[in-house]
mmCIF file of C-alpha atoms in Angstrom:
data_model
loop_
_atom_site.group_PDB
_atom_site.id
_atom_site.type_symbol
_atom_site.label_atom_id
_atom_site.label_comp_id
_atom_site.label_asym_id
_atom_site.label_seq_id
_atom_site.Cartn_x
_atom_site.Cartn_y
_atom_site.Cartn_z
ATOM 1 C CA UNK I 1 122.598 137.952 45.304
ATOM 2 C CA UNK I 2 119.185 139.198 47.569
ATOM 3 C CA UNK I 3 121.600 141.536 49.467
ATOM 4 C CA UNK I 4 122.327 142.902 46.427
ATOM 5 C CA UNK I 5 118.625 143.143 44.748
ATOM 6 C CA UNK I 6 117.715 144.634 48.216
ATOM 7 C CA UNK I 7 120.286 147.578 47.972
ATOM 8 C CA UNK I 8 118.520 148.060 44.770
ATOM 9 C CA UNK I 9 115.221 149.013 46.540
ATOM 10 C CA UNK I 10 113.772 145.847 44.655
ATOM 11 C CA UNK I 11 111.159 143.981 46.009
ATOM 12 C CA UNK I 12 112.229 140.308 45.526
ATOM 13 C CA UNK I 13 114.488 138.377 43.175
ATOM 14 C CA UNK I 14 113.818 135.194 41.534
ATOM 15 C CA UNK I 15 117.051 132.249 41.405
ATOM 16 C CA UNK I 16 117.293 130.521 38.302
ATOM 17 C CA UNK I 17 120.524 128.434 37.626
ATOM 18 C CA UNK I 18 120.594 126.289 35.017
ATOM 19 C CA UNK I 19 119.360 123.062 35.050
ATOM 20 C CA UNK I 20 121.760 120.062 34.406
ATOM 21 C CA UNK I 21 121.751 119.221 30.914
ATOM 22 C CA UNK I 22 124.093 122.567 31.322
ATOM 23 C CA UNK I 23 126.651 120.706 32.577
ATOM 24 C CA UNK I 24 129.542 123.303 30.974
ATOM 25 C CA UNK I 25 127.476 125.934 33.457
ATOM 26 C CA UNK I 26 127.192 124.285 36.400
ATOM 27 C CA UNK I 27 123.696 123.241 36.099
ATOM 28 C CA UNK I 28 122.260 121.899 38.814
ATOM 29 C CA UNK I 29 121.192 118.286 39.180
ATOM 30 C CA UNK I 30 118.111 117.534 40.553
ATOM 31 C CA UNK I 31 118.937 116.812 44.506
ATOM 32 C CA UNK I 32 120.982 120.213 44.752
ATOM 33 C CA UNK I 33 118.195 121.704 42.925
ATOM 34 C CA UNK I 34 115.877 120.811 46.236
ATOM 35 C CA UNK I 35 118.851 121.563 48.604
ATOM 36 C CA UNK I 36 118.727 125.465 46.945
ATOM 37 C CA UNK I 37 115.133 125.131 47.348
ATOM 38 C CA UNK I 38 115.228 124.243 51.018
ATOM 39 C CA UNK I 39 117.813 127.210 51.454
ATOM 40 C CA UNK I 40 115.453 129.479 49.912
ATOM 41 C CA UNK I 41 112.433 128.716 52.275
ATOM 42 C CA UNK I 42 114.860 128.848 55.216
ATOM 43 C CA UNK I 43 115.998 132.654 54.181
ATOM 44 C CA UNK I 44 112.220 133.536 53.193
ATOM 45 C CA UNK I 45 110.817 132.931 56.573
ATOM 46 C CA UNK I 46 113.691 135.127 58.517
ATOM 47 C CA UNK I 47 113.625 138.173 55.400
ATOM 48 C CA UNK I 48 110.971 140.942 55.501
ATOM 49 C CA UNK I 49 109.513 142.846 52.762
ATOM 50 C CA UNK I 50 111.374 140.939 50.572
ATOM 51 C CA UNK I 51 111.031 137.524 48.769
ATOM 52 C CA UNK I 52 113.572 135.074 47.039
ATOM 53 C CA UNK I 53 111.521 133.464 43.988
ATOM 54 C CA UNK I 54 111.904 129.372 43.252
ATOM 55 C CA UNK I 55 113.567 129.215 39.207
ATOM 56 C CA UNK I 56 114.919 127.230 37.270
ATOM 57 C CA UNK I 57 116.529 128.215 33.838
ATOM 58 C CA UNK I 58 115.920 124.636 31.790
ATOM 59 C CA UNK I 59 117.714 123.902 28.848
ATOM 60 C CA UNK I 60 114.839 123.225 26.166
ATOM 61 C CA UNK I 61 116.436 119.820 24.245
ATOM 62 C CA UNK I 62 116.618 118.894 20.921
ATOM 63 C CA UNK I 63 112.713 117.799 20.882
ATOM 64 C CA UNK I 64 111.570 120.592 22.600
ATOM 65 C CA UNK I 65 111.198 118.976 26.077
ATOM 66 C CA UNK I 66 112.510 121.130 29.227
ATOM 67 C CA UNK I 67 114.962 119.259 30.686
ATOM 68 C CA UNK I 68 113.848 117.535 34.352
ATOM 69 C CA UNK I 69 110.691 116.490 34.970
ATOM 70 C CA UNK I 70 107.214 117.444 35.918
ATOM 71 C CA UNK I 71 107.688 116.796 39.098
ATOM 72 C CA UNK I 72 111.027 119.127 39.593
ATOM 73 C CA UNK I 73 108.932 121.607 37.166
ATOM 74 C CA UNK I 74 106.400 121.903 39.322
ATOM 75 C CA UNK I 75 108.132 122.759 42.844
ATOM 76 C CA UNK I 76 109.500 126.008 41.197
ATOM 77 C CA UNK I 77 107.388 129.480 41.461
ATOM 78 C CA UNK I 78 108.659 130.212 37.444
ATOM 79 C CA UNK I 79 109.739 128.014 34.717
ATOM 80 C CA UNK I 80 112.617 129.613 32.393
ATOM 81 C CA UNK I 81 113.042 127.759 29.414
ATOM 82 C CA UNK I 82 116.422 128.606 27.071
ATOM 83 C CA UNK I 83 118.123 127.527 24.056
ATOM 84 C CA UNK I 84 122.148 126.611 24.653
ATOM 85 C CA UNK I 85 123.036 123.273 22.395
ATOM 86 C CA UNK I 86 122.760 122.704 18.569
ATOM 87 C CA UNK I 87 122.511 125.691 17.425
ATOM 88 C CA UNK I 88 122.984 124.957 13.907
ATOM 89 C CA UNK I 89 120.018 123.478 13.195
ATOM 90 C CA UNK I 90 117.894 124.748 10.339
ATOM 91 C CA UNK I 91 115.226 126.859 10.233
ATOM 92 C CA UNK I 92 112.121 124.854 10.561
ATOM 93 C CA UNK I 93 114.134 122.217 12.959
ATOM 94 C CA UNK I 94 114.784 125.108 15.449
ATOM 95 C CA UNK I 95 111.275 126.952 15.122
ATOM 96 C CA UNK I 96 109.013 123.683 15.544
ATOM 97 C CA UNK I 97 111.833 123.174 18.715
ATOM 98 C CA UNK I 98 110.476 126.268 20.650
ATOM 99 C CA UNK I 99 107.086 125.960 19.118
ATOM 100 C CA UNK I 100 107.039 122.258 20.975
ATOM 101 C CA UNK I 101 108.909 124.048 24.192
ATOM 102 C CA UNK I 102 106.011 126.642 24.172
ATOM 103 C CA UNK I 103 102.861 124.036 24.647
ATOM 104 C CA UNK I 104 104.467 122.792 27.792
ATOM 105 C CA UNK I 105 102.752 124.348 30.513
ATOM 106 C CA UNK I 106 105.407 124.296 32.915
ATOM 107 C CA UNK I 107 107.253 127.160 31.124
ATOM 108 C CA UNK I 108 106.860 130.687 32.181
ATOM 109 C CA UNK I 109 109.645 132.753 29.964
ATOM 110 C CA UNK I 110 110.827 132.462 26.707
ATOM 111 C CA UNK I 111 114.810 133.632 27.478
ATOM 112 C CA UNK I 112 116.842 135.183 24.846
ATOM 113 C CA UNK I 113 114.536 133.718 22.539
ATOM 114 C CA UNK I 114 117.328 134.243 19.161
ATOM 115 C CA UNK I 115 120.312 133.127 21.062
ATOM 116 C CA UNK I 116 122.264 135.883 19.516
ATOM 117 C CA UNK I 117 126.040 137.435 21.141
ATOM 118 C CA UNK I 118 126.368 140.742 19.766
ATOM 119 C CA UNK I 119 129.753 140.833 17.681
ATOM 120 C CA UNK I 120 130.639 137.259 18.470
ATOM 121 C CA UNK I 121 127.768 134.784 16.820
ATOM 122 C CA UNK I 122 124.538 135.501 15.043
ATOM 123 C CA UNK I 123 121.389 135.170 15.936
ATOM 124 C CA UNK I 124 120.116 131.131 14.888
ATOM 125 C CA UNK I 125 117.410 129.966 11.917
ATOM 126 C CA UNK I 126 113.865 131.368 14.267
ATOM 127 C CA UNK I 127 110.442 131.820 12.556
ATOM 128 C CA UNK I 128 110.430 135.060 15.557
ATOM 129 C CA UNK I 129 107.174 135.733 14.421
ATOM 130 C CA UNK I 130 105.747 132.411 14.493
ATOM 131 C CA UNK I 131 106.767 132.321 18.418
ATOM 132 C CA UNK I 132 106.125 135.210 19.366
ATOM 133 C CA UNK I 133 102.284 133.928 17.469
ATOM 134 C CA UNK I 134 102.394 131.330 19.031
ATOM 135 C CA UNK I 135 103.634 132.604 22.567
ATOM 136 C CA UNK I 136 101.141 134.819 22.656
ATOM 137 C CA UNK I 137 98.205 132.299 22.004
ATOM 138 C CA UNK I 138 99.075 130.037 25.153
ATOM 139 C CA UNK I 139 100.554 132.667 27.283
ATOM 140 C CA UNK I 140 104.272 132.594 27.673
ATOM 141 C CA UNK I 141 106.284 135.553 28.413
ATOM 142 C CA UNK I 142 109.412 136.421 26.258
ATOM 143 C CA UNK I 143 112.527 137.795 27.831
ATOM 144 C CA UNK I 144 114.410 140.487 27.111
ATOM 145 C CA UNK I 145 117.540 139.653 27.973
ATOM 146 C CA UNK I 146 119.367 142.801 29.370
ATOM 147 C CA UNK I 147 123.020 141.422 29.153
ATOM 148 C CA UNK I 148 124.533 143.879 26.926
ATOM 149 C CA UNK I 149 126.353 141.094 25.099
ATOM 150 C CA UNK I 150 123.121 139.851 24.480
ATOM 151 C CA UNK I 151 119.982 142.326 24.619
ATOM 152 C CA UNK I 152 118.035 139.334 23.266
ATOM 153 C CA UNK I 153 114.484 139.820 22.169
ATOM 154 C CA UNK I 154 115.515 142.874 20.015
ATOM 155 C CA UNK I 155 113.744 145.621 20.201
ATOM 156 C CA UNK I 156 111.796 145.652 16.912
ATOM 157 C CA UNK I 157 110.696 142.224 17.715
ATOM 158 C CA UNK I 158 109.709 143.205 21.276
ATOM 159 C CA UNK I 159 107.722 146.426 19.461
ATOM 160 C CA UNK I 160 105.933 143.254 17.435
ATOM 161 C CA UNK I 161 104.985 141.383 21.366
ATOM 162 C CA UNK I 162 103.310 144.307 21.972
ATOM 163 C CA UNK I 163 101.557 144.418 19.299
ATOM 164 C CA UNK I 164 100.594 140.838 19.762
ATOM 165 C CA UNK I 165 99.827 141.084 23.767
ATOM 166 C CA UNK I 166 102.578 139.141 24.644
ATOM 167 C CA UNK I 167 104.418 140.275 28.044
ATOM 168 C CA UNK I 168 108.198 141.033 28.539
ATOM 169 C CA UNK I 169 110.140 139.944 31.048
ATOM 170 C CA UNK I 170 113.498 141.845 31.805
ATOM 171 C CA UNK I 171 116.252 139.885 32.750
ATOM 172 C CA UNK I 172 119.578 141.160 33.717
ATOM 173 C CA UNK I 173 121.126 137.263 33.407
ATOM 174 C CA UNK I 174 123.052 138.043 36.017
ATOM 175 C CA UNK I 175 126.421 135.826 36.869
ATOM 176 C CA UNK I 176 127.586 137.953 39.948
ATOM 177 C CA UNK I 177 125.597 141.129 42.096
ATOM 178 C CA UNK I 178 127.293 144.067 39.709
ATOM 179 C CA UNK I 179 125.161 142.530 36.544
ATOM 180 C CA UNK I 180 121.867 142.720 38.316
ATOM 181 C CA UNK I 181 122.755 146.435 37.022
ATOM 182 C CA UNK I 182 122.063 144.960 33.598
ATOM 183 C CA UNK I 183 118.344 146.160 34.401
ATOM 184 C CA UNK I 184 118.934 148.645 32.748
ATOM 185 C CA UNK I 185 120.288 148.267 29.920
ATOM 186 C CA UNK I 186 116.905 146.102 29.555
ATOM 187 C CA UNK I 187 115.100 149.121 30.220
ATOM 188 C CA UNK I 188 116.659 151.193 28.375
ATOM 189 C CA UNK I 189 115.862 149.007 25.170
ATOM 190 C CA UNK I 190 111.860 148.516 26.474
ATOM 191 C CA UNK I 191 111.532 151.981 26.737
ATOM 192 C CA UNK I 192 113.049 151.834 23.002
ATOM 193 C CA UNK I 193 110.109 149.613 22.012
ATOM 194 C CA UNK I 194 107.652 151.981 23.400
ATOM 195 C CA UNK I 195 106.822 149.276 26.268
ATOM 196 C CA UNK I 196 104.689 150.619 29.418
ATOM 197 C CA UNK I 197 105.532 148.866 32.860
ATOM 198 C CA UNK I 198 101.821 147.173 32.916
ATOM 199 C CA UNK I 199 103.614 145.311 29.477
ATOM 200 C CA UNK I 200 106.931 143.943 31.812
ATOM 201 C CA UNK I 201 105.940 140.669 34.089
ATOM 202 C CA UNK I 202 108.487 141.969 36.842
ATOM 203 C CA UNK I 203 107.036 145.054 37.292
ATOM 204 C CA UNK I 204 104.413 143.113 38.920
ATOM 205 C CA UNK I 205 104.642 141.756 42.970
ATOM 206 C CA UNK I 206 106.226 138.673 43.128
ATOM 207 C CA UNK I 207 102.277 137.471 44.561
ATOM 208 C CA UNK I 208 101.193 138.287 41.024
ATOM 209 C CA UNK I 209 104.491 136.447 39.007
ATOM 210 C CA UNK I 210 103.972 133.121 41.057
ATOM 211 C CA UNK I 211 100.120 133.697 40.289
ATOM 212 C CA UNK I 212 101.027 133.887 36.174
ATOM 213 C CA UNK I 213 102.910 130.836 35.931
ATOM 214 C CA UNK I 214 100.248 128.968 38.279
ATOM 215 C CA UNK I 215 97.479 129.901 35.938
ATOM 216 C CA UNK I 216 99.672 129.259 33.069
ATOM 217 C CA UNK I 217 99.947 125.003 34.664
ATOM 218 C CA UNK I 218 96.674 124.465 35.347
ATOM 219 C CA UNK I 219 95.914 125.067 31.695
#
């Protein structure tokens, strides 16, 4: 994945496998995540002009807690939080769940916020405006998931995020090297929402991304 990112002219890539609650997707147990981080450290020691960031896509549990404890989350350069279970919760409960996750200072990015899969799954019940307002208050980045089956956050909500001052991250949701090119769909959606480069987290340097995550964690 790192080599494929370099071939595309990128300066860095973030590795964000699923967390252990996502057993159906091969989510990483704590020990396997730590081994992955050690491997990334070894690669970074010999890579020149490129960096691999250590991330995780932690499940947002039903009560709003992030999968893994603080010690594990502290070992990551950044933390993505997302919902992969209990999609049928009512709007109030789902909104409280997401708002509670936003209170965790480890959370850097809220991924595919509405959970929609185009032409196959409707968004779950969620007060998106309330989530965006809270993200603006606490400094959480919201993902524009560039997988063409998702395109979530929708461009209309991306426009609202821009007006509230919420940073957006364009995530290719790449489960293969070829899927790194999903980022182009995300760029198109971002442009449709009138977003500019400075309003996208991953137009900034790897150091800036890590510094952003650490600053929020120190709150």
